[in-house]
Amino acid sequence: MTLDPDTVILITAIVVHVAGGLFVLETMVRKDDRAGRVWALGFLAAMIATEAFVVEAVIDVGEWPVGIGQGAWVASMGLLWIGCRVFNGRRSGRASLVVALAALLAFLAVLLVGTGEEGWSARWVMFTANAVFSGLGAAEALRGSLRRTRTGVALGGVLAAVAVFQLARLLAGVTTMSGRDTLRVWADAGIAGIATIALTIVVVVVTSVLRAEQVRLRGTEDSSLMAIAADGVLLAPSFSRVLGGRLMRANRRGELFAVLAVRIDALSRISTAFGVDEAEHVRQAARAAVRRLAPTTAALGSDERGLLLLAFQPSSPADARQLAARMHRAMLDQLRTAGVPVVPPIGMGVALTSIIGYDRDALVEAARSAARRAMRSDDVSVVVAGEDGEGEDAERGQAVRR
């Protein structure tokens, strides 16, 4: 049986909508974690892409449906990669910007070049971007938390196969443009439709299994996967899991929770002036001081860059600010008596769930940003995220005076 390209496009659209729609619906019902939400956005982008290609096949309305389809398809592959990064606990801000720019470029290429025989240069943008994003997704699936599960490794294998397929389509276009037909079959719309159907079904199954495994491990990850530094500070992945669990319980009970970021400046200048050993002595003394001064029930950890983070439950926003101010003064006093060559500037940033919400990553990022603003200010030592305006009056408002 031979299927014409329009029929293949319609079948592809049906499969993508059914499989992707089920994943999106499950995400909405479960109120899933960030990785699941990013993957759901990827399936939504794929659904938009197939709808655009169906419109282009049925109605002659110009080249914009093809542009939307190619841009959305690039965004879909990029979101699969970003979802893998989020699953591994990595930041995705710059990656999101790269994906957005690539999708926009794929869209504009169609409008500027067209879709005729001479318009192959518009398609190579999509092929290149998809090959790169699927390759990056495969690499991400073979590291971190994904690598520790067989399903994650399987996802890496699928994305690697997609990268090879997209690269073959790119080479097909290059050889076709130069007059050779060796790989022309890889550029055929029917082959692409069948590959898309297979990719959609496999990726929906794999990501659904990954999400189920993550939910199953949530109840034990705080106790069975803890990683603690020699001085008792939780390492970044463990602190992130502990914070996530406590925020989930606080959200369920409507309780106030806070994250305090402790930023220590001038370590690089101390290292240059007094040597690496002295800079390390200052760093260790500061970490020890935070440990001694932190509330008994608080969780003390660090992020990927070594920034100290304290998760605790204050009785009120004023209590959180006062605790940060007391810790700041006590840390300076202890560093002065610890024999360090120079007492570095210390900035405290507080993020409260009553202002930022219960999203773990948003809360930590808000505390980091507030600590940076406190460090840049000459007038304040503690800044509360969201209460200081974060604009022209970023150093005033509810900030605590030195």
Short mmCIF file of C-alpha atoms in Angstrom, two decimals:
data_model
loop_
_atom_site.label_atom_id
_atom_site.label_comp_id
_atom_site.label_asym_id
_atom_site.label_seq_id
_atom_site.Cartn_x
_atom_site.Cartn_y
_atom_site.Cartn_z
CA MET A 1 0.00 0.00 0.00
CA THR A 2 1.32 3.41 -0.98
CA LEU A 3 0.34 6.50 1.02
CA ASP A 4 0.51 9.94 -0.49
CA PRO A 5 2.37 12.65 1.50
CA ASP A 6 -0.84 14.42 2.57
CA THR A 7 -2.20 11.20 4.10
CA VAL A 8 1.06 10.60 5.95
CA ILE A 9 0.93 14.15 7.33
CA LEU A 10 -2.65 13.60 8.54
CA ILE A 11 -1.78 10.27 10.22
CA THR A 12 1.25 11.87 11.84
CA ALA A 13 -0.87 14.70 13.19
CA ILE A 14 -3.40 12.27 14.66
CA VAL A 15 -0.71 10.20 16.41
CA VAL A 16 1.09 13.27 17.76
CA HIS A 17 -2.17 14.79 19.06
CA VAL A 18 -3.37 11.60 20.73
CA ALA A 19 -0.05 10.66 22.35
CA GLY A 20 1.02 14.21 23.18
CA GLY A 21 -2.47 15.13 24.38
CA LEU A 22 -2.50 12.22 26.83
CA PHE A 23 0.88 13.29 28.24
CA VAL A 24 -0.26 16.91 28.60
CA LEU A 25 -3.53 15.81 30.24
CA GLU A 26 -1.66 13.60 32.70
CA THR A 27 0.67 16.49 33.51
CA MET A 28 -2.29 18.75 34.27
CA VAL A 29 -3.92 16.13 36.51
CA ARG A 30 -0.74 15.25 38.38
CA LYS A 31 0.54 18.84 38.71
CA ASP A 32 3.88 17.34 37.85
CA ASP A 33 7.42 18.55 38.49
CA ARG A 34 9.24 21.00 36.22
CA ALA A 35 10.74 18.34 33.92
CA GLY A 36 7.27 16.94 33.18
CA ARG A 37 5.92 20.42 32.48
CA VAL A 38 8.78 21.18 30.07
CA TRP A 39 8.25 17.90 28.22
CA ALA A 40 4.52 18.68 28.04
CA LEU A 41 5.36 22.01 26.41
CA GLY A 42 7.50 20.09 23.92
CA PHE A 43 4.55 17.89 22.96
CA LEU A 44 2.34 20.97 22.63
CA ALA A 45 4.90 22.46 20.24
CA ALA A 46 4.89 19.23 18.22
CA MET A 47 1.10 19.35 18.05
CA ILE A 48 1.24 22.93 16.77
CA ALA A 49 3.81 21.87 14.16
CA THR A 50 1.65 19.05 12.79
CA GLU A 51 -1.41 21.31 12.70
CA ALA A 52 0.53 23.87 10.68
CA PHE A 53 1.69 21.21 8.20
CA VAL A 54 -1.88 19.93 7.82
CA VAL A 55 -3.09 23.46 7.09
CA GLU A 56 -0.33 23.86 4.49
CA ALA A 57 -1.29 20.55 2.84
CA VAL A 58 -5.05 21.29 2.72
CA ILE A 59 -5.25 25.04 2.13
CA ASP A 60 -3.03 27.20 -0.04
CA VAL A 61 -2.57 30.21 2.23
CA GLY A 62 1.07 31.00 1.57
CA GLU A 63 4.28 30.02 3.29
CA TRP A 64 3.53 31.04 6.88
CA PRO A 65 2.06 27.63 7.95
CA VAL A 66 5.32 25.95 6.92
CA GLY A 67 7.27 28.57 8.84
CA ILE A 68 5.17 28.00 11.94
CA GLY A 69 5.50 24.24 11.55
CA GLN A 70 9.27 24.27 11.20
CA GLY A 71 9.73 26.73 14.06
CA ALA A 72 7.42 24.74 16.35
CA TRP A 73 9.17 21.48 15.47
CA VAL A 74 12.55 22.99 16.38
CA ALA A 75 11.04 24.24 19.65
CA SER A 76 9.69 20.75 20.36
CA MET A 77 13.12 19.11 20.01
CA GLY A 78 14.72 21.87 22.04
CA LEU A 79 12.17 21.46 24.84
CA LEU A 80 12.90 17.74 25.01
CA TRP A 81 16.55 18.65 25.62
CA ILE A 82 15.64 21.29 28.23
CA GLY A 83 13.37 18.79 29.99
CA CYS A 84 16.34 16.43 30.33
CA ARG A 85 18.41 19.26 31.81
CA VAL A 86 15.68 20.09 34.32
CA PHE A 87 15.30 16.41 35.26
CA ASN A 88 19.03 16.37 36.07
CA GLY A 89 18.62 19.47 38.25
CA ARG A 90 20.50 21.81 35.90
CA ARG A 91 19.56 25.40 35.12
CA SER A 92 17.81 26.05 31.81
CA GLY A 93 17.70 29.84 31.37
CA ARG A 94 20.35 30.14 28.67
CA ALA A 95 19.25 26.89 27.02
CA SER A 96 15.71 28.25 26.75
CA LEU A 97 17.02 31.38 25.05
CA VAL A 98 19.00 29.29 22.55
CA VAL A 99 15.94 27.18 21.71
CA ALA A 100 13.75 30.25 21.28
CA LEU A 101 16.26 31.88 18.93
CA ALA A 102 16.64 28.68 16.87
CA ALA A 103 12.85 28.33 16.53
CA LEU A 104 12.56 31.97 15.45
CA LEU A 105 15.36 31.50 12.91
CA ALA A 106 13.63 28.42 11.44
CA PHE A 107 10.40 30.42 11.10
CA LEU A 108 12.07 33.45 9.51
CA ALA A 109 14.10 31.29 7.11
CA VAL A 110 10.90 30.02 5.49
CA LEU A 111 9.44 33.51 5.12
CA LEU A 112 12.67 34.91 3.65
CA VAL A 113 13.68 32.02 1.37
CA GLY A 114 10.41 30.28 0.57
CA THR A 115 9.47 26.61 0.21
CA GLY A 116 10.13 25.87 -3.45
CA GLU A 117 12.97 23.85 -4.91
CA GLU A 118 15.26 26.82 -4.41
CA GLY A 119 14.05 27.13 -0.81
CA TRP A 120 15.94 24.14 0.56
CA SER A 121 18.13 26.53 2.53
CA ALA A 122 15.07 27.24 4.69
CA ARG A 123 14.74 23.56 5.57
CA TRP A 124 18.37 23.02 6.47
CA VAL A 125 17.92 25.40 9.41
CA MET A 126 15.31 23.04 10.87
CA PHE A 127 17.36 19.92 10.14
CA THR A 128 20.49 21.41 11.72
CA ALA A 129 18.71 22.68 14.82
CA ASN A 130 16.89 19.38 15.35
CA ALA A 131 20.11 17.40 14.95
CA VAL A 132 21.89 19.62 17.47
CA PHE A 133 19.09 19.65 20.06
CA SER A 134 18.45 15.91 19.87
CA GLY A 135 22.21 15.28 20.16
CA LEU A 136 22.39 17.53 23.21
CA GLY A 137 19.36 15.76 24.65
CA ALA A 138 21.02 12.38 24.15
CA ALA A 139 24.17 13.61 25.90
CA GLU A 140 22.11 15.02 28.78
CA ALA A 141 20.21 11.74 29.16
CA LEU A 142 23.50 9.91 29.67
CA ARG A 143 24.53 11.98 32.68
CA GLY A 144 23.22 12.89 36.12
CA SER A 145 19.96 11.45 37.42
CA LEU A 146 18.87 10.18 34.00
CA ARG A 147 21.97 8.03 33.62
CA ARG A 148 21.14 6.18 36.85
CA THR A 149 17.95 4.73 35.34
CA ARG A 150 17.60 2.34 32.44
CA THR A 151 14.70 4.40 31.13
CA GLY A 152 16.90 7.50 31.03
CA VAL A 153 19.54 5.61 29.06
CA ALA A 154 16.81 4.43 26.69
CA LEU A 155 15.70 8.03 26.18
CA GLY A 156 19.32 8.92 25.37
CA GLY A 157 19.41 6.16 22.77
CA VAL A 158 16.18 7.37 21.15
CA LEU A 159 17.40 10.97 20.98
CA ALA A 160 20.73 9.80 19.54
CA ALA A 161 18.84 7.96 16.79
CA VAL A 162 16.84 11.13 16.11
CA ALA A 163 20.09 13.11 15.86
CA VAL A 164 21.46 10.64 13.29
CA PHE A 165 18.21 10.78 11.31
CA GLN A 166 18.15 14.58 11.24
CA LEU A 167 21.80 14.65 10.24
CA ALA A 168 21.02 12.23 7.41
CA ARG A 169 18.22 14.53 6.23
CA LEU A 170 20.65 17.44 6.30
CA LEU A 171 23.17 15.49 4.23
CA ALA A 172 20.38 14.48 1.86
CA GLY A 173 19.66 18.12 1.18
CA VAL A 174 23.33 18.89 0.63
CA THR A 175 23.81 16.02 -1.83
CA THR A 176 20.56 16.89 -3.61
CA MET A 177 21.65 20.49 -4.04
CA SER A 178 24.90 19.33 -5.59
CA GLY A 179 23.15 16.98 -8.00
CA ARG A 180 23.71 13.64 -6.21
CA ASP A 181 20.73 11.51 -5.12
CA THR A 182 22.49 9.05 -2.80
CA LEU A 183 20.62 10.13 0.34
CA ARG A 184 17.59 11.72 -1.31
CA VAL A 185 15.21 9.19 0.25
CA TRP A 186 15.96 10.60 3.72
CA ALA A 187 14.39 13.92 2.72
CA ASP A 188 11.11 12.25 1.69
CA ALA A 189 8.04 13.47 3.60
CA GLY A 190 6.71 9.92 4.03
CA ILE A 191 9.92 8.71 5.70
CA ALA A 192 9.89 11.78 7.93
CA GLY A 193 6.26 11.13 8.92
CA ILE A 194 6.91 7.50 9.87
CA ALA A 195 9.98 8.53 11.87
CA THR A 196 7.94 11.21 13.65
CA ILE A 197 5.23 8.71 14.59
CA ALA A 198 7.80 6.28 16.00
CA LEU A 199 9.59 9.08 17.87
CA THR A 200 6.37 10.40 19.41
CA ILE A 201 5.18 7.03 20.66
CA VAL A 202 8.55 6.03 22.12
CA VAL A 203 9.25 9.40 23.75
CA VAL A 204 5.78 9.58 25.33
CA VAL A 205 6.24 6.11 26.83
CA VAL A 206 9.79 6.79 28.04
CA THR A 207 9.07 10.19 29.58
CA SER A 208 5.93 8.84 31.27
CA VAL A 209 7.97 6.02 32.83
CA LEU A 210 10.64 8.49 33.93
CA ARG A 211 8.03 10.68 35.56
CA ALA A 212 6.51 7.70 37.37
CA GLU A 213 9.94 6.60 38.61
CA GLN A 214 10.67 10.09 39.89
CA VAL A 215 7.37 10.24 41.76
CA ARG A 216 8.03 6.78 43.27
CA LEU A 217 11.45 7.84 44.53
CA ARG A 218 10.24 11.11 45.99
CA GLY A 219 9.22 9.54 49.25
CA THR A 220 12.67 8.08 49.99
CA GLU A 221 15.13 10.37 48.27
CA ASP A 222 15.55 12.67 51.29
CA SER A 223 16.91 9.84 53.44
CA SER A 224 18.49 7.37 51.04
CA LEU A 225 20.34 9.67 48.65
CA MET A 226 21.83 12.29 50.95
CA ALA A 227 25.26 13.66 50.03
CA ILE A 228 26.93 15.73 52.76
CA ALA A 229 30.28 17.54 52.67
CA ALA A 230 32.92 16.86 55.32
CA ASP A 231 31.88 19.96 57.29
CA GLY A 232 28.22 18.88 57.43
CA VAL A 233 26.87 21.07 54.62
CA LEU A 234 24.47 19.33 52.25
CA LEU A 235 25.67 19.18 48.66
CA ALA A 236 23.55 20.85 46.00
CA PRO A 237 21.45 17.85 44.81
CA SER A 238 20.69 16.74 48.37
CA PHE A 239 19.80 20.23 49.56
CA SER A 240 17.53 20.66 46.56
CA ARG A 241 15.66 17.45 47.40
CA VAL A 242 15.36 18.30 51.10
CA LEU A 243 14.09 21.79 50.28
CA GLY A 244 11.60 20.40 47.76
CA GLY A 245 10.15 17.99 50.31
CA ARG A 246 9.80 20.63 53.02
CA LEU A 247 8.22 23.12 50.64
CA MET A 248 5.71 20.50 49.54
CA ARG A 249 4.66 19.91 53.16
CA ALA A 250 4.62 23.64 53.97
CA ASN A 251 2.48 24.33 50.89
CA ARG A 252 0.02 21.63 51.88
CA ARG A 253 -0.37 23.20 55.34
CA GLY A 254 -0.21 26.82 54.19
CA GLU A 255 2.84 27.49 56.39
CA LEU A 256 5.48 30.17 55.92
CA PHE A 257 8.91 28.98 54.76
CA ALA A 258 12.10 30.84 53.89
CA VAL A 259 15.42 30.37 52.11
CA LEU A 260 18.45 32.43 53.17
CA ALA A 261 21.37 32.82 50.74
CA VAL A 262 24.73 33.76 52.27
CA ARG A 263 27.07 35.39 49.74
CA ILE A 264 30.73 35.89 50.69
CA ASP A 265 32.65 38.33 48.51
CA ALA A 266 36.35 39.02 47.89
CA LEU A 267 37.56 35.39 48.16
CA SER A 268 39.31 35.66 44.81
CA ARG A 269 41.04 38.88 45.90
CA ILE A 270 42.07 37.28 49.19
CA SER A 271 43.50 34.36 47.21
CA THR A 272 45.51 36.77 45.04
CA ALA A 273 46.78 38.84 47.96
CA PHE A 274 47.37 36.19 50.63
CA GLY A 275 47.36 32.90 48.79
CA VAL A 276 44.93 30.08 48.10
CA ASP A 277 45.31 28.58 51.57
CA GLU A 278 44.20 31.79 53.28
CA ALA A 279 41.19 32.13 50.96
CA GLU A 280 40.21 28.54 51.76
CA HIS A 281 40.65 29.29 55.47
CA VAL A 282 38.21 32.21 55.17
CA ARG A 283 35.72 30.08 53.25
CA GLN A 284 35.84 27.24 55.76
CA ALA A 285 35.56 29.66 58.70
CA ALA A 286 32.48 31.26 57.13
CA ARG A 287 30.84 27.87 56.51
CA ALA A 288 31.57 26.81 60.09
CA ALA A 289 30.10 30.07 61.40
CA VAL A 290 26.88 29.57 59.44
CA ARG A 291 26.64 26.03 60.75
CA ARG A 292 26.97 27.13 64.35
CA LEU A 293 24.53 30.02 63.99
CA ALA A 294 21.82 28.27 61.97
CA PRO A 295 18.61 27.24 63.76
CA THR A 296 18.55 23.64 64.96
CA THR A 297 15.74 22.59 62.61
CA ALA A 298 17.14 24.40 59.56
CA ALA A 299 18.67 22.62 56.55
CA LEU A 300 22.06 24.01 55.51
CA GLY A 301 23.36 23.32 52.03
CA SER A 302 25.12 24.82 49.03
CA ASP A 303 24.36 25.30 45.36
CA GLU A 304 26.45 24.31 42.36
CA ARG A 305 28.63 27.44 42.75
CA GLY A 306 29.28 26.96 46.47
CA LEU A 307 26.83 29.61 47.67
CA LEU A 308 25.56 28.76 51.16
CA LEU A 309 21.80 28.26 51.43
CA LEU A 310 19.74 27.91 54.60
CA ALA A 311 16.16 26.57 54.53
CA PHE A 312 14.16 27.32 57.67
CA GLN A 313 10.65 28.01 58.93
CA PRO A 314 10.27 31.46 60.50
CA SER A 315 7.30 32.49 62.60
CA SER A 316 6.83 35.64 60.49
CA PRO A 317 8.54 37.66 57.75
CA ALA A 318 9.98 39.95 60.43
CA ASP A 319 11.43 36.91 62.22
CA ALA A 320 13.18 35.83 59.00
CA ARG A 321 14.73 39.30 58.52
CA GLN A 322 15.85 39.45 62.16
CA LEU A 323 17.43 36.01 61.97
CA ALA A 324 19.37 37.00 58.85
CA ALA A 325 20.54 40.23 60.50
CA ARG A 326 21.63 38.41 63.67
CA MET A 327 23.51 35.81 61.62
CA HIS A 328 25.23 38.55 59.64
CA ARG A 329 26.50 40.34 62.73
CA ALA A 330 27.52 37.10 64.45
CA MET A 331 29.35 35.84 61.34
CA LEU A 332 31.40 39.04 61.12
CA ASP A 333 32.29 38.75 64.82
CA GLN A 334 33.30 35.11 64.52
CA LEU A 335 35.37 35.73 61.41
CA ARG A 336 37.23 38.51 63.21
CA THR A 337 38.16 36.12 66.02
CA ALA A 338 38.98 33.20 63.69
CA GLY A 339 42.37 34.58 62.69
CA VAL A 340 41.46 35.25 59.05
CA PRO A 341 43.66 37.86 57.32
CA VAL A 342 40.72 39.88 55.96
CA VAL A 343 37.04 39.79 56.93
CA PRO A 344 35.21 39.69 53.58
CA PRO A 345 31.91 41.48 52.87
CA ILE A 346 28.88 39.26 53.46
CA GLY A 347 25.48 39.70 51.81
CA MET A 348 22.29 38.03 53.02
CA GLY A 349 19.33 37.40 50.73
CA VAL A 350 16.00 36.13 52.08
CA ALA A 351 13.20 34.66 49.98
CA LEU A 352 9.80 34.01 51.57
CA THR A 353 7.05 31.72 50.32
CA SER A 354 4.50 34.40 51.20
CA ILE A 355 6.04 36.59 48.46
CA ILE A 356 7.71 34.23 45.96
CA GLY A 357 5.53 31.13 46.34
CA TYR A 358 6.39 27.50 46.99
CA ASP A 359 8.32 26.77 43.79
CA ARG A 360 11.72 25.48 44.88
CA ASP A 361 13.82 26.86 42.04
CA ALA A 362 12.07 30.25 42.07
CA LEU A 363 12.61 30.55 45.82
CA VAL A 364 16.32 29.71 45.62
CA GLU A 365 16.90 32.04 42.66
CA ALA A 366 15.10 34.88 44.45
CA ALA A 367 17.32 34.39 47.52
CA ARG A 368 20.45 34.40 45.33
CA SER A 369 19.36 37.60 43.59
CA ALA A 370 18.59 39.30 46.90
CA ALA A 371 22.02 38.33 48.24
CA ARG A 372 23.66 39.85 45.16
CA ARG A 373 21.77 43.10 45.70
CA ALA A 374 22.78 43.15 49.38
CA MET A 375 26.40 42.65 48.35
CA ARG A 376 26.30 45.54 45.88
CA SER A 377 24.71 47.91 48.41
CA ASP A 378 26.71 50.12 50.77
CA ASP A 379 23.74 50.64 53.10
CA VAL A 380 22.18 47.23 53.72
CA SER A 381 23.34 43.78 54.78
CA VAL A 382 20.08 41.86 54.35
CA VAL A 383 17.65 42.14 51.42
CA VAL A 384 14.27 40.40 51.31
CA ALA A 385 13.34 39.36 47.76
CA GLY A 386 10.20 41.04 46.47
CA GLU A 387 9.90 43.54 49.31
CA ASP A 388 12.59 45.91 48.08
CA GLY A 389 11.01 46.85 44.74
CA GLU A 390 13.77 45.22 42.66
CA GLY A 391 13.86 48.36 40.58
CA GLU A 392 15.01 51.90 41.19
CA ASP A 393 14.66 51.39 44.97
CA ALA A 394 16.32 47.99 45.00
CA GLU A 395 18.50 48.90 47.91
CA ARG A 396 15.74 50.35 50.09
CA GLY A 397 12.33 49.14 51.23
CA GLN A 398 12.42 46.22 53.66
CA ALA A 399 16.20 45.82 53.53
CA VAL A 400 17.89 45.68 56.92
CA ARG A 401 20.37 48.50 57.58
CA ARG A 402 23.95 47.70 58.42
#
